[in-house]
């Protein structure tokens, strides 16, 4: 089960530095996770200071869709 970021994200970038596969992309107002890259390790979930990251089964459908859509069009956060 991949992880997703919700709109509580404050773009602190902590998650970007801990993800082993560079799955984070930078959207205009928040980070998002590419579901095709995330390996569901779960490391980022506990690192987020505002609890903006969860497993996709604990997020609403709009958040899951937003992550997938924005990850395709927004730059990788490690670039
Ligand atoms: S750690 Fe949380 S608040 Fe910080 S950029 Fe990542 S998702 Fe956003
Ligand atoms: S669950 Fe693991 S692979 Fe997926 S975004 Fe978080 S740190 Fe990266």
PDB file of C-alpha atoms in Angstrom, residues 25-73:
ATOM      1  CA  UNK A  25       7.362  15.477  -6.217  1.00  0.00           C
ATOM      2  CA  UNK A  26       6.849  19.151  -5.467  1.00  0.00           C
ATOM      3  CA  UNK A  27       3.392  20.479  -6.306  1.00  0.00           C
ATOM      4  CA  UNK A  28       2.465  24.131  -5.902  1.00  0.00           C
ATOM      5  CA  UNK A  29       1.171  23.997  -2.327  1.00  0.00           C
ATOM      6  CA  UNK A  30       2.363  20.612  -1.044  1.00  0.00           C
ATOM      7  CA  UNK A  31       4.504  17.601  -1.717  1.00  0.00           C
ATOM      8  CA  UNK A  32       2.965  14.564  -3.424  1.00  0.00           C
ATOM      9  CA  UNK A  33       4.124  10.953  -3.776  1.00  0.00           C
ATOM     10  CA  UNK A  34       4.393   9.136  -7.097  1.00  0.00           C
ATOM     11  CA  UNK A  35       2.467   5.878  -6.592  1.00  0.00           C
ATOM     12  CA  UNK A  36       4.490   4.218  -9.348  1.00  0.00           C
ATOM     13  CA  UNK A  37       7.747   4.911  -7.486  1.00  0.00           C
ATOM     14  CA  UNK A  38       6.810   4.518  -3.796  1.00  0.00           C
ATOM     15  CA  UNK A  39       7.780   1.112  -2.408  1.00  0.00           C
ATOM     16  CA  UNK A  40       5.514   1.477   0.629  1.00  0.00           C
ATOM     17  CA  UNK A  41       8.362   1.333   3.140  1.00  0.00           C
ATOM     18  CA  UNK A  42       6.463   3.679   5.455  1.00  0.00           C
ATOM     19  CA  UNK A  43       9.565   5.567   6.627  1.00  0.00           C
ATOM     20  CA  UNK A  44       8.213   8.992   5.675  1.00  0.00           C
ATOM     21  CA  UNK A  45       4.957   8.606   7.626  1.00  0.00           C
ATOM     22  CA  UNK A  46       6.525   8.920  11.064  1.00  0.00           C
ATOM     23  CA  UNK A  47       9.008  11.583   9.937  1.00  0.00           C
ATOM     24  CA  UNK A  48       6.398  14.159   8.910  1.00  0.00           C
ATOM     25  CA  UNK A  49       6.048  16.804  11.645  1.00  0.00           C
ATOM     26  CA  UNK A  50       2.419  17.578  10.790  1.00  0.00           C
ATOM     27  CA  UNK A  51       1.187  14.030  10.079  1.00  0.00           C
ATOM     28  CA  UNK A  52       0.452  14.881   6.463  1.00  0.00           C
ATOM     29  CA  UNK A  53       1.502  11.456   5.142  1.00  0.00           C
ATOM     30  CA  UNK A  54      -0.526   8.269   5.419  1.00  0.00           C
ATOM     31  CA  UNK A  55      -1.057   4.983   3.706  1.00  0.00           C
ATOM     32  CA  UNK A  56      -3.424   5.439   0.772  1.00  0.00           C
ATOM     33  CA  UNK A  57      -6.066   3.257   2.427  1.00  0.00           C
ATOM     34  CA  UNK A  58      -6.286   5.804   5.247  1.00  0.00           C
ATOM     35  CA  UNK A  59      -6.631   8.813   2.913  1.00  0.00           C
ATOM     36  CA  UNK A  60      -9.667  10.112   1.056  1.00  0.00           C
ATOM     37  CA  UNK A  61     -10.085   9.346  -2.622  1.00  0.00           C
ATOM     38  CA  UNK A  62      -9.438  12.941  -3.673  1.00  0.00           C
ATOM     39  CA  UNK A  63      -6.051  12.915  -1.933  1.00  0.00           C
ATOM     40  CA  UNK A  64      -5.084   9.625  -3.562  1.00  0.00           C
ATOM     41  CA  UNK A  65      -6.070  10.965  -6.993  1.00  0.00           C
ATOM     42  CA  UNK A  66      -4.317  14.302  -6.414  1.00  0.00           C
ATOM     43  CA  UNK A  67      -1.007  12.594  -5.564  1.00  0.00           C
ATOM     44  CA  UNK A  68      -1.128  10.406  -8.676  1.00  0.00           C
ATOM     45  CA  UNK A  69      -2.076  13.275 -10.985  1.00  0.00           C
ATOM     46  CA  UNK A  70       0.349  15.873  -9.633  1.00  0.00           C
ATOM     47  CA  UNK A  71       3.284  13.457  -9.468  1.00  0.00           C
ATOM     48  CA  UNK A  72       3.020  13.113 -13.249  1.00  0.00           C
ATOM     49  CA  UNK A  73       3.252  16.838 -13.948  1.00  0.00           C
TER      50      UNK A  73
END
